[in-house]
Amino acid sequence: MNRTPNIHVHGGRLIDPANGIDEPLDLWLANGRVLAVGEAPPGFEAEVTIDAGGQVVCPGLIDLGVYLREPGFEHKATIASESRAAARGGITTLICMPQTEPVIDTPAVWELIRRRAKACGNARVLAMGALTQDLAGEQLAEMGALQAAGCVAVTNGRNRLANTLVARRAMEYASTFDLPVVLCSEDPHLKASGVVHEGAVATRLGLPGIPSAAETVAVARDLALTEHTGCRSHFHTLSTGRAAEMIAQARRANRRISADVAVHQLFLMETDVDGFRAECRVDPPLRTHSDRERLRQAVAEGEIEVICSDHQPHEADAKSEPFPATAPGISGLETLLPLTLKLVEEGVLDLPRAIACLTAGPARVLGLEQGRLSPGASADLCIFDPGAVWTFRADEMTSAGRNTPFDGWEFCGRVTHTLFEGRITFKLERP
Amino acid sequence: MRENLQLNEAGELRHLLSIEGLKREHLEHILDIAESFAVLPGRQVKKVPLLRGRIVTNLFFENSTRTRTTFELAAKLLSADVINFNVSVSATSKGETLLDTLRNLEAMHSDLFVVRHSHSGAAHFIARHVAPGVSVINAGDGWHAHPTQALLDMFTIRRHKGDFTPLRVAIVGDIQHSRVARSQIMALNTLGVTEVRIIGPCTLLPAEARSLGVHLYHDLESGLEEVDVIIMLRLQRERMEGALLPSAHEYFQLYGLTEARLKRAKPDAIVMHPGPINRGVEIASEVADGPHSVILQQVSYGIAVRMAVMSLILGARGGGNE
């Protein structure tokens, strides 16, 4: 790789939750790494100086659980397009889901993705390997080989893991390697053909509902199996307040259990689907006001320590059908930070805690070295102007998927620079 | 933000997609116009030239000879030209998207699409994507809405009862999977009836049924006490396979409308059913054919109501769209 310039990040407010730092500190970067924090290293000659006056400097964001669509679904998005979108969103580490075609159930598929990501060079792509072969929920995937090849966790994604014995064995086997198991807990039979939360809106619009019990039943099962197998379970994209409470209770006995929430679940509700708005169709579905408030509370209390985008880019056609025939998902990389900052604005979290949910939190859950700005760490930075007021526009998105319900939302706080391994991968052009 | 796709800037009906979003005046206006098309049984409906030169396309993604035929007849009585397009056996089975199908049909210069589709929200979707001059009537989408059926039911009730405000109406059966029931409930509440009751076992009632503005009953006898109108819904056979009901036999035992149960209602109560009826499943033959039944009137009023809706929608714009 080409040599990276010596960079001096000057005058910013450094927030590095993993190191407990929140103060005005400069950073010096060289050879793609953090050389010094706070005090200039002797003899350092900056080739680039970034003026971060009035801005927040934090570790590059980590997004746990994104769909990059490559290989197999390049008509939706590619690693190149989505890693550029990540850079624009201040994200430097993408943890991709194994739902590609072919599925990431062998080291070969992961190797292909790794190489393409490296060639793009806009963000680090890490992978979750498949828990079962072809994600079919029947035979175990070669988790040992996947871990050896660099997969940071295993998951069956949103594919059904209906057989409880297979679920048990998969969790047991993963615990052999102390591999985190990422669980999208949802009972496939209770979900059936449901497309929205089974509540007042589903009742009025005559849409097949997904009951809250589809999540709580599955979370209860998976918590019991976690206790039984001792595996490192991470519950991904919770949607119900009740499941968040069940996990908080389980965490009292077992701190290895963790959870995340997709940031859209902290803002949108079932009522947003009204008028058959396909851009608000997500899996798990948007639920009630009470669910949203309880999820926010769980984030505030630290019981949910990760906020993710659950990024699912789609081509326009995928959302251009009658509601039940549309594909679920939001293209979320570019709204992850703005929405998380809105939680700060609305008093749910303070700024360092909000940043921790996007950096130190996911790093801790998956045991990653990223997500901190200690000397020697990879120079992955997100620099944003916390006072910049701007309007998000779907038609200006960098992601190949413009499926967003946040078109026209006004945000306060905007990424000005993203640095990945010491190179500037995004710089906001001022008009 | 909720758009009201159905109305133009002047508040006139541009599409008919759902009863939701329409005011009492809209419903009454449609019923009043339908009154002018309705004739006494046995007399021939006069053909009128209101929609001469207009093209109405019946776009049915789900089979329904009955509904399609009444729309076709209504359009022809208004002198429109009618195209019947049965999509379930043509385009989509060849992999064409709904939007592609729509663009193709628009190229044939249709003024009005009458749409039936198995997905809730399909009519809204089409209304959002049609060319500016083209209108859409929802002839049933999934479990969501069937507004012309609800309107013809309201028409039937008004003919028999006059004023809506003192009425208690019971809707019996599979509410959860019924687009007819949802539209009826909204229409009855919009027209200001005293009470709407829904009666059925828990498995056939929607999750948040009360949010629709109804009272819930699980016992048919008590639910029918003092009601003026009884609407029976058709029970689909597949409900037994989905573990929603044990058997048609038990369903009739608990929720079938018999002469004995009918006595719980007011002496002048009317019995309605959107058809086709399952004799011995949701309704006993003596009741279906008895003096309280207005089931066949519903069918003939259906033509007048659909004529009213079509003429109102196409007339609202004035002139053709060429």
Short mmCIF file of N, CA and C in Angstrom, two decimals, chain A residues 254-393:
data_model
loop_
_atom_site.label_atom_id
_atom_site.label_comp_id
_atom_site.label_asym_id
_atom_site.label_seq_id
_atom_site.Cartn_x
_atom_site.Cartn_y
_atom_site.Cartn_z
N ASN A 254 -25.10 -12.72 33.54
CA ASN A 254 -24.12 -13.07 32.51
C ASN A 254 -23.81 -11.86 31.65
N ARG A 255 -22.67 -11.20 31.94
CA ARG A 255 -22.31 -9.98 31.21
C ARG A 255 -21.79 -10.27 29.81
N ARG A 256 -21.63 -11.54 29.47
CA ARG A 256 -21.19 -11.86 28.11
C ARG A 256 -22.34 -11.75 27.11
N ILE A 257 -23.53 -11.64 27.61
CA ILE A 257 -24.67 -11.42 26.72
C ILE A 257 -24.71 -9.94 26.35
N SER A 258 -24.96 -9.67 25.08
CA SER A 258 -25.04 -8.27 24.65
C SER A 258 -26.14 -8.12 23.61
N ALA A 259 -26.42 -6.88 23.27
CA ALA A 259 -27.52 -6.64 22.32
C ALA A 259 -27.30 -5.34 21.57
N ASP A 260 -27.92 -5.26 20.40
CA ASP A 260 -27.92 -4.00 19.66
C ASP A 260 -29.32 -3.70 19.16
N VAL A 261 -29.45 -2.48 18.67
CA VAL A 261 -30.72 -2.05 18.09
C VAL A 261 -30.39 -1.27 16.82
N ALA A 262 -31.23 -1.44 15.81
CA ALA A 262 -31.06 -0.63 14.59
C ALA A 262 -31.55 0.77 14.91
N VAL A 263 -30.81 1.76 14.47
CA VAL A 263 -31.10 3.14 14.88
C VAL A 263 -32.50 3.57 14.45
N HIS A 264 -33.02 3.01 13.34
CA HIS A 264 -34.37 3.43 12.92
C HIS A 264 -35.44 3.01 13.93
N GLN A 265 -35.15 1.92 14.68
CA GLN A 265 -36.13 1.48 15.69
C GLN A 265 -36.25 2.49 16.84
N LEU A 266 -35.27 3.39 16.96
CA LEU A 266 -35.31 4.37 18.04
C LEU A 266 -36.04 5.64 17.62
N PHE A 267 -36.52 5.66 16.37
CA PHE A 267 -37.25 6.84 15.88
C PHE A 267 -38.61 6.50 15.28
N LEU A 268 -38.64 5.46 14.47
CA LEU A 268 -39.87 5.16 13.74
C LEU A 268 -40.75 4.19 14.52
N MET A 269 -42.04 4.18 14.19
CA MET A 269 -43.00 3.31 14.85
C MET A 269 -43.95 2.73 13.81
N GLU A 270 -44.80 1.81 14.26
CA GLU A 270 -45.74 1.18 13.33
C GLU A 270 -46.55 2.20 12.55
N THR A 271 -46.85 3.33 13.19
CA THR A 271 -47.68 4.34 12.53
C THR A 271 -46.99 4.93 11.29
N ASP A 272 -45.66 4.83 11.24
CA ASP A 272 -44.96 5.36 10.07
C ASP A 272 -45.24 4.55 8.81
N VAL A 273 -45.74 3.33 8.97
CA VAL A 273 -46.06 2.48 7.82
C VAL A 273 -47.37 2.93 7.17
N ASP A 274 -48.16 3.69 7.92
CA ASP A 274 -49.48 4.11 7.45
C ASP A 274 -49.40 4.72 6.05
N GLY A 275 -50.41 4.43 5.24
CA GLY A 275 -50.36 4.85 3.84
C GLY A 275 -49.54 3.87 3.01
N PHE A 276 -49.26 2.70 3.58
CA PHE A 276 -48.51 1.63 2.88
C PHE A 276 -47.13 2.12 2.43
N ARG A 277 -46.42 2.78 3.34
CA ARG A 277 -45.09 3.31 2.99
C ARG A 277 -44.04 2.21 3.00
N ALA A 278 -43.68 1.76 1.81
CA ALA A 278 -42.75 0.62 1.69
C ALA A 278 -41.36 0.95 2.23
N GLU A 279 -40.98 2.23 2.22
CA GLU A 279 -39.64 2.57 2.72
C GLU A 279 -39.56 2.36 4.23
N CYS A 280 -40.70 2.21 4.89
CA CYS A 280 -40.71 1.92 6.33
C CYS A 280 -40.90 0.44 6.61
N ARG A 281 -40.87 -0.38 5.58
CA ARG A 281 -40.96 -1.82 5.83
C ARG A 281 -39.58 -2.35 6.20
N VAL A 282 -39.46 -2.84 7.41
CA VAL A 282 -38.20 -3.39 7.91
C VAL A 282 -38.47 -4.69 8.64
N ASP A 283 -37.41 -5.44 8.80
CA ASP A 283 -37.46 -6.72 9.49
C ASP A 283 -36.42 -6.71 10.59
N PRO A 284 -36.72 -6.86 11.86
CA PRO A 284 -38.06 -6.94 12.42
C PRO A 284 -38.83 -5.64 12.22
N PRO A 285 -40.16 -5.69 12.34
CA PRO A 285 -40.97 -4.53 11.97
C PRO A 285 -40.89 -3.39 12.99
N LEU A 286 -41.25 -2.21 12.54
CA LEU A 286 -41.41 -1.07 13.44
C LEU A 286 -42.55 -1.39 14.38
N ARG A 287 -42.36 -1.11 15.66
CA ARG A 287 -43.40 -1.50 16.62
C ARG A 287 -44.04 -0.28 17.27
N THR A 288 -44.43 -0.40 18.52
CA THR A 288 -45.27 0.66 19.10
C THR A 288 -44.43 1.76 19.75
N HIS A 289 -45.11 2.82 20.14
CA HIS A 289 -44.46 3.92 20.85
C HIS A 289 -43.82 3.39 22.14
N SER A 290 -44.53 2.52 22.82
CA SER A 290 -43.99 1.96 24.07
C SER A 290 -42.71 1.16 23.80
N ASP A 291 -42.70 0.37 22.73
CA ASP A 291 -41.48 -0.37 22.38
C ASP A 291 -40.32 0.59 22.12
N ARG A 292 -40.62 1.62 21.36
CA ARG A 292 -39.56 2.58 21.02
C ARG A 292 -38.98 3.22 22.29
N GLU A 293 -39.88 3.60 23.20
CA GLU A 293 -39.40 4.25 24.42
C GLU A 293 -38.59 3.29 25.29
N ARG A 294 -39.02 2.03 25.34
CA ARG A 294 -38.29 1.05 26.16
C ARG A 294 -36.95 0.70 25.53
N LEU A 295 -36.89 0.68 24.20
CA LEU A 295 -35.60 0.45 23.54
C LEU A 295 -34.66 1.62 23.80
N ARG A 296 -35.19 2.83 23.74
CA ARG A 296 -34.38 4.02 24.04
C ARG A 296 -33.85 3.96 25.47
N GLN A 297 -34.72 3.52 26.36
CA GLN A 297 -34.32 3.43 27.76
C GLN A 297 -33.20 2.40 27.94
N ALA A 298 -33.32 1.27 27.25
CA ALA A 298 -32.30 0.23 27.36
C ALA A 298 -30.96 0.72 26.82
N VAL A 299 -31.00 1.55 25.78
CA VAL A 299 -29.76 2.14 25.26
C VAL A 299 -29.21 3.12 26.30
N ALA A 300 -30.09 3.94 26.87
CA ALA A 300 -29.66 4.93 27.86
C ALA A 300 -29.04 4.26 29.08
N GLU A 301 -29.59 3.13 29.46
CA GLU A 301 -29.08 2.43 30.65
C GLU A 301 -27.88 1.54 30.34
N GLY A 302 -27.52 1.46 29.06
CA GLY A 302 -26.35 0.67 28.68
C GLY A 302 -26.63 -0.82 28.54
N GLU A 303 -27.89 -1.22 28.68
CA GLU A 303 -28.21 -2.65 28.51
C GLU A 303 -28.14 -3.03 27.03
N ILE A 304 -28.44 -2.08 26.17
CA ILE A 304 -28.14 -2.23 24.74
C ILE A 304 -26.94 -1.34 24.51
N GLU A 305 -25.78 -1.94 24.18
CA GLU A 305 -24.57 -1.12 24.11
C GLU A 305 -24.11 -0.82 22.69
N VAL A 306 -24.88 -1.30 21.72
CA VAL A 306 -24.51 -1.06 20.33
C VAL A 306 -25.72 -0.52 19.57
N ILE A 307 -25.48 0.50 18.77
CA ILE A 307 -26.48 0.98 17.81
C ILE A 307 -25.91 0.70 16.42
N CYS A 308 -26.74 0.11 15.56
CA CYS A 308 -26.25 -0.22 14.22
C CYS A 308 -27.22 0.35 13.19
N SER A 309 -26.84 0.25 11.92
CA SER A 309 -27.72 0.80 10.88
C SER A 309 -28.62 -0.27 10.28
N ASP A 310 -28.26 -1.56 10.47
CA ASP A 310 -28.96 -2.66 9.78
C ASP A 310 -29.11 -2.32 8.29
N HIS A 311 -27.98 -1.91 7.74
CA HIS A 311 -27.93 -1.39 6.37
C HIS A 311 -28.33 -2.45 5.34
N GLN A 312 -29.40 -2.16 4.60
CA GLN A 312 -29.88 -3.09 3.57
C GLN A 312 -30.23 -2.31 2.30
N PRO A 313 -29.24 -2.05 1.47
CA PRO A 313 -29.53 -1.30 0.24
C PRO A 313 -30.34 -2.13 -0.75
N HIS A 314 -31.26 -1.47 -1.43
CA HIS A 314 -32.08 -2.14 -2.44
C HIS A 314 -32.13 -1.30 -3.71
N GLU A 315 -32.36 -1.98 -4.83
CA GLU A 315 -32.65 -1.27 -6.07
C GLU A 315 -34.07 -0.72 -5.96
N ALA A 316 -34.37 0.31 -6.76
CA ALA A 316 -35.67 0.97 -6.63
C ALA A 316 -36.84 0.00 -6.82
N ASP A 317 -36.71 -0.95 -7.72
CA ASP A 317 -37.80 -1.88 -8.00
C ASP A 317 -38.22 -2.69 -6.78
N ALA A 318 -37.27 -2.96 -5.89
CA ALA A 318 -37.57 -3.81 -4.72
C ALA A 318 -38.60 -3.17 -3.80
N LYS A 319 -38.71 -1.83 -3.87
CA LYS A 319 -39.67 -1.13 -3.02
C LYS A 319 -40.88 -0.67 -3.84
N SER A 320 -40.87 -0.98 -5.12
CA SER A 320 -41.91 -0.48 -6.01
C SER A 320 -42.90 -1.58 -6.37
N GLU A 321 -43.61 -2.04 -5.36
CA GLU A 321 -44.61 -3.11 -5.50
C GLU A 321 -45.66 -2.83 -4.43
N PRO A 322 -46.80 -3.50 -4.49
CA PRO A 322 -47.73 -3.40 -3.36
C PRO A 322 -47.01 -3.82 -2.07
N PHE A 323 -47.33 -3.17 -0.97
CA PHE A 323 -46.55 -3.30 0.27
C PHE A 323 -46.09 -4.71 0.63
N PRO A 324 -46.99 -5.71 0.66
CA PRO A 324 -46.52 -7.03 1.10
C PRO A 324 -45.50 -7.66 0.14
N ALA A 325 -45.43 -7.18 -1.09
CA ALA A 325 -44.50 -7.76 -2.06
C ALA A 325 -43.16 -7.02 -2.08
N THR A 326 -43.02 -5.97 -1.28
CA THR A 326 -41.77 -5.21 -1.28
C THR A 326 -40.74 -5.89 -0.39
N ALA A 327 -39.47 -5.55 -0.61
CA ALA A 327 -38.39 -6.12 0.20
C ALA A 327 -38.21 -5.26 1.45
N PRO A 328 -38.01 -5.90 2.60
CA PRO A 328 -37.76 -5.12 3.81
C PRO A 328 -36.35 -4.54 3.83
N GLY A 329 -36.16 -3.46 4.58
CA GLY A 329 -34.82 -2.94 4.78
C GLY A 329 -34.67 -1.48 4.43
N ILE A 330 -33.70 -0.86 5.11
CA ILE A 330 -33.39 0.56 4.93
C ILE A 330 -31.90 0.67 4.58
N SER A 331 -31.59 1.53 3.65
CA SER A 331 -30.19 1.83 3.35
C SER A 331 -29.74 2.84 4.41
N GLY A 332 -28.95 2.38 5.38
CA GLY A 332 -28.80 3.18 6.59
C GLY A 332 -27.42 3.72 6.93
N LEU A 333 -26.40 3.42 6.12
CA LEU A 333 -25.04 3.85 6.50
C LEU A 333 -24.95 5.35 6.71
N GLU A 334 -25.62 6.10 5.83
CA GLU A 334 -25.43 7.54 5.85
C GLU A 334 -26.30 8.26 6.87
N THR A 335 -27.20 7.51 7.52
CA THR A 335 -28.02 8.14 8.56
C THR A 335 -27.69 7.59 9.95
N LEU A 336 -26.72 6.67 10.05
CA LEU A 336 -26.40 6.08 11.36
C LEU A 336 -25.94 7.15 12.35
N LEU A 337 -24.94 7.93 11.97
CA LEU A 337 -24.45 8.96 12.90
C LEU A 337 -25.46 10.09 13.08
N PRO A 338 -26.04 10.63 12.00
CA PRO A 338 -27.01 11.72 12.20
C PRO A 338 -28.16 11.34 13.13
N LEU A 339 -28.69 10.13 12.99
CA LEU A 339 -29.80 9.72 13.87
C LEU A 339 -29.30 9.52 15.30
N THR A 340 -28.11 8.95 15.44
CA THR A 340 -27.59 8.74 16.79
C THR A 340 -27.36 10.10 17.47
N LEU A 341 -26.91 11.09 16.69
CA LEU A 341 -26.73 12.43 17.27
C LEU A 341 -28.07 13.05 17.64
N LYS A 342 -29.12 12.67 16.92
CA LYS A 342 -30.46 13.16 17.26
C LYS A 342 -30.89 12.63 18.64
N LEU A 343 -30.42 11.44 18.99
CA LEU A 343 -30.72 10.92 20.33
C LEU A 343 -30.08 11.81 21.40
N VAL A 344 -28.92 12.37 21.07
CA VAL A 344 -28.25 13.29 22.00
C VAL A 344 -29.08 14.56 22.11
N GLU A 345 -29.47 15.06 20.94
CA GLU A 345 -30.30 16.27 20.87
C GLU A 345 -31.59 16.10 21.69
N GLU A 346 -32.16 14.89 21.63
CA GLU A 346 -33.43 14.63 22.33
C GLU A 346 -33.21 14.19 23.77
N GLY A 347 -31.96 14.22 24.23
CA GLY A 347 -31.69 13.98 25.65
C GLY A 347 -31.69 12.52 26.07
N VAL A 348 -31.64 11.60 25.12
CA VAL A 348 -31.63 10.18 25.46
C VAL A 348 -30.24 9.76 25.95
N LEU A 349 -29.22 10.29 25.31
CA LEU A 349 -27.83 9.93 25.60
C LEU A 349 -26.98 11.19 25.64
N ASP A 350 -25.84 11.15 26.39
CA ASP A 350 -24.89 12.24 26.21
C ASP A 350 -23.98 11.87 25.04
N LEU A 351 -23.22 12.84 24.56
CA LEU A 351 -22.45 12.63 23.34
C LEU A 351 -21.43 11.49 23.46
N PRO A 352 -20.65 11.45 24.54
CA PRO A 352 -19.69 10.33 24.63
C PRO A 352 -20.37 8.96 24.63
N ARG A 353 -21.50 8.86 25.31
CA ARG A 353 -22.22 7.57 25.33
C ARG A 353 -22.74 7.22 23.94
N ALA A 354 -23.21 8.22 23.24
CA ALA A 354 -23.71 7.98 21.89
C ALA A 354 -22.59 7.46 21.00
N ILE A 355 -21.43 8.09 21.11
CA ILE A 355 -20.29 7.67 20.28
C ILE A 355 -19.82 6.27 20.70
N ALA A 356 -19.90 5.98 21.99
CA ALA A 356 -19.51 4.65 22.46
C ALA A 356 -20.37 3.56 21.80
N CYS A 357 -21.65 3.85 21.59
CA CYS A 357 -22.55 2.86 20.97
C CYS A 357 -22.14 2.56 19.53
N LEU A 358 -21.35 3.44 18.93
CA LEU A 358 -20.94 3.27 17.53
C LEU A 358 -19.46 2.89 17.42
N THR A 359 -18.76 2.83 18.55
CA THR A 359 -17.31 2.56 18.49
C THR A 359 -16.91 1.50 19.51
N ALA A 360 -16.75 1.94 20.76
CA ALA A 360 -16.27 1.03 21.80
C ALA A 360 -17.25 -0.13 22.03
N GLY A 361 -18.55 0.15 21.91
CA GLY A 361 -19.57 -0.88 22.15
C GLY A 361 -19.42 -2.07 21.21
N PRO A 362 -19.54 -1.83 19.89
CA PRO A 362 -19.39 -2.97 18.98
C PRO A 362 -18.01 -3.61 19.06
N ALA A 363 -16.96 -2.82 19.33
CA ALA A 363 -15.60 -3.39 19.43
C ALA A 363 -15.54 -4.35 20.62
N ARG A 364 -16.15 -3.96 21.74
CA ARG A 364 -16.12 -4.82 22.91
C ARG A 364 -16.89 -6.12 22.64
N VAL A 365 -18.07 -5.98 22.06
CA VAL A 365 -18.93 -7.15 21.82
C VAL A 365 -18.22 -8.19 20.96
N LEU A 366 -17.53 -7.73 19.91
CA LEU A 366 -16.90 -8.67 18.99
C LEU A 366 -15.41 -8.86 19.27
N GLY A 367 -14.90 -8.21 20.32
CA GLY A 367 -13.49 -8.37 20.65
C GLY A 367 -12.56 -7.80 19.59
N LEU A 368 -12.94 -6.63 19.03
CA LEU A 368 -12.12 -6.02 17.97
C LEU A 368 -11.11 -5.06 18.57
N GLU A 369 -10.00 -4.88 17.87
CA GLU A 369 -9.00 -3.90 18.33
C GLU A 369 -9.38 -2.49 17.88
N GLN A 370 -10.31 -2.38 16.92
CA GLN A 370 -10.71 -1.05 16.44
C GLN A 370 -11.62 -0.37 17.47
N GLY A 371 -11.98 0.87 17.13
CA GLY A 371 -12.94 1.57 17.98
C GLY A 371 -12.28 2.36 19.10
N ARG A 372 -10.94 2.58 19.04
CA ARG A 372 -10.26 3.40 20.03
C ARG A 372 -9.11 4.12 19.34
N LEU A 373 -8.67 5.21 19.94
CA LEU A 373 -7.60 5.99 19.32
C LEU A 373 -6.37 6.02 20.21
N SER A 374 -5.96 4.87 20.68
CA SER A 374 -4.74 4.79 21.48
C SER A 374 -3.54 4.89 20.54
N PRO A 375 -2.41 5.36 21.03
CA PRO A 375 -1.21 5.34 20.19
C PRO A 375 -0.94 3.91 19.69
N GLY A 376 -0.67 3.81 18.40
CA GLY A 376 -0.44 2.49 17.81
C GLY A 376 -1.67 1.92 17.12
N ALA A 377 -2.86 2.47 17.45
CA ALA A 377 -4.09 1.96 16.83
C ALA A 377 -4.17 2.44 15.39
N SER A 378 -4.94 1.72 14.59
CA SER A 378 -5.16 2.13 13.20
C SER A 378 -5.76 3.54 13.19
N ALA A 379 -5.25 4.35 12.28
CA ALA A 379 -5.72 5.75 12.22
C ALA A 379 -7.06 5.81 11.50
N ASP A 380 -8.10 5.30 12.17
CA ASP A 380 -9.47 5.34 11.66
C ASP A 380 -10.20 6.43 12.43
N LEU A 381 -10.58 7.48 11.74
CA LEU A 381 -11.17 8.63 12.43
C LEU A 381 -12.47 9.08 11.77
N CYS A 382 -13.34 9.56 12.62
CA CYS A 382 -14.53 10.24 12.13
C CYS A 382 -14.49 11.64 12.74
N ILE A 383 -14.55 12.64 11.90
CA ILE A 383 -14.55 14.02 12.40
C ILE A 383 -15.87 14.65 11.95
N PHE A 384 -16.61 15.16 12.91
CA PHE A 384 -17.89 15.77 12.51
C PHE A 384 -18.12 17.10 13.20
N ASP A 385 -18.89 17.93 12.52
CA ASP A 385 -19.24 19.24 13.04
C ASP A 385 -20.56 19.09 13.80
N PRO A 386 -20.53 19.13 15.12
CA PRO A 386 -21.76 18.83 15.87
C PRO A 386 -22.83 19.92 15.73
N GLY A 387 -22.44 21.08 15.21
CA GLY A 387 -23.42 22.17 15.10
C GLY A 387 -23.97 22.36 13.70
N ALA A 388 -23.49 21.56 12.74
CA ALA A 388 -23.91 21.76 11.35
C ALA A 388 -25.34 21.26 11.15
N VAL A 389 -26.21 22.16 10.76
CA VAL A 389 -27.60 21.77 10.48
C VAL A 389 -27.74 21.54 8.98
N TRP A 390 -28.30 20.41 8.62
CA TRP A 390 -28.39 20.08 7.19
C TRP A 390 -29.60 19.19 6.95
N THR A 391 -29.99 19.10 5.72
CA THR A 391 -31.14 18.27 5.36
C THR A 391 -30.67 17.07 4.55
N PHE A 392 -31.10 15.91 5.00
CA PHE A 392 -30.71 14.66 4.33
C PHE A 392 -31.61 14.45 3.12
N ARG A 393 -30.99 14.15 1.98
CA ARG A 393 -31.75 13.94 0.74
C ARG A 393 -31.44 12.57 0.15
#
